CSV table of C-alpha atoms in Angstrom, one decimal:
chain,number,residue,atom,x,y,z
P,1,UNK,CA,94.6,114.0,182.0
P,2,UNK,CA,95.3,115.8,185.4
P,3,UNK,CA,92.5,115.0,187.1
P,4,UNK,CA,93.7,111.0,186.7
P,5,UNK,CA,97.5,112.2,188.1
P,6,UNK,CA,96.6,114.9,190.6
P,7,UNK,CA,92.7,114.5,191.6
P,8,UNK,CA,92.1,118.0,190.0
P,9,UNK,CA,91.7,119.3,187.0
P,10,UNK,CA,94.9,122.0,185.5
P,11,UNK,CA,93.9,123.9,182.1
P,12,UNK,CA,98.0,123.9,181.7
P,13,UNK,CA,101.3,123.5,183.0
P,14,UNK,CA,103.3,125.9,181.8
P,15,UNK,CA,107.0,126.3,180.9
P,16,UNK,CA,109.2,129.1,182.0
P,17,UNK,CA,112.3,129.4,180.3
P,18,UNK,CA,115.0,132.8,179.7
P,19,UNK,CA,116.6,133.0,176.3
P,20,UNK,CA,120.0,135.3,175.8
P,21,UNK,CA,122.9,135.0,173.3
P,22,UNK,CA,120.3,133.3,171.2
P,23,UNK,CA,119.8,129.9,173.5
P,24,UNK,CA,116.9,129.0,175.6
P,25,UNK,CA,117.5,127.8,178.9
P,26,UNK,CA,115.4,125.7,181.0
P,27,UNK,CA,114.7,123.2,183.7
P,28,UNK,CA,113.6,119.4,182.6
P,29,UNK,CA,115.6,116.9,183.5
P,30,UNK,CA,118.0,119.0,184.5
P,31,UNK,CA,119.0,122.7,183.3
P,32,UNK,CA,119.0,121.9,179.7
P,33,UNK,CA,119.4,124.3,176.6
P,34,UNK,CA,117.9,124.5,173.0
P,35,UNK,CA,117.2,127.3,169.9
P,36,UNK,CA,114.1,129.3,171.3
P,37,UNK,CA,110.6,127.5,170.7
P,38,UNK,CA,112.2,124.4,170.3
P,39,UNK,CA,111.2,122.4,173.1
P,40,UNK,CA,108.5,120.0,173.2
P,41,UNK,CA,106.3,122.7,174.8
P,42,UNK,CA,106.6,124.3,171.8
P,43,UNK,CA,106.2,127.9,170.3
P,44,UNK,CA,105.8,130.3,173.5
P,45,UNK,CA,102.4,131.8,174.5
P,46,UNK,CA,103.8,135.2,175.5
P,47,UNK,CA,107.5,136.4,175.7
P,48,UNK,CA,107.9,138.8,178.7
P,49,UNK,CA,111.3,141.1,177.7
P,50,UNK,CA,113.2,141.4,181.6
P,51,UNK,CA,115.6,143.8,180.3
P,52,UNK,CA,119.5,143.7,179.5
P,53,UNK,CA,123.0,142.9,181.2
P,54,UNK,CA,125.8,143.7,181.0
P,55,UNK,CA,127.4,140.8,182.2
P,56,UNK,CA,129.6,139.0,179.9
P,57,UNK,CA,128.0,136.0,178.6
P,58,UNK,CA,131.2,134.3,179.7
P,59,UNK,CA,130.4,134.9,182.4
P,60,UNK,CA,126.8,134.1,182.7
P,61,UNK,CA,127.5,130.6,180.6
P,62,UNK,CA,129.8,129.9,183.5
P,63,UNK,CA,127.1,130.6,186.4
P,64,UNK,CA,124.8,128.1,184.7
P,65,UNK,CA,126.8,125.4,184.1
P,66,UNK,CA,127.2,125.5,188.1
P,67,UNK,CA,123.3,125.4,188.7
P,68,UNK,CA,123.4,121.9,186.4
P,69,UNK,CA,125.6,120.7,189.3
P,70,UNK,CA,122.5,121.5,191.9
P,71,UNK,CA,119.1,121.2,189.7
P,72,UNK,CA,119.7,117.4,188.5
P,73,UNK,CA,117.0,115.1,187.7
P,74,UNK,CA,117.0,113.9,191.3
């Protein structure tokens, strides 16, 4: 199907996403959120662990409710 859209040929497209406080967070159509490996892109290939804050997820919550204001569908 890429080759039609993009004149090449893609093996995939993948989907990069962080879950913490047990919600995935995401870009489409905006920054969106769901229960990890619940989007339509379905169950993850590989999880990559980045480590742990110590922020407050108050905190963190708050930070990406700003970036919704910036990454919009346009």
């Amino acid at each position: 199907m890429s080759l039609s859209f993009l004149g090449t040929h893609i093996d995939a497209v993948y989907h990069t996403a962080l879950v913490f406080g047990g919600i995935e967070y995401f870009f489409g159509a905006g920054v969106q959120q769901t229960y990890p490996g619940a989007t339509h892109h379905g169950q993850p290939m590989e999880i990559i662990p980045l480590g742990k804050t110590d922020l407050p997820l108050e905190i963190i919550l708050e930070y990406l409710d700003s970036l919704k204001e910036v990454y919009t569908v346009e």
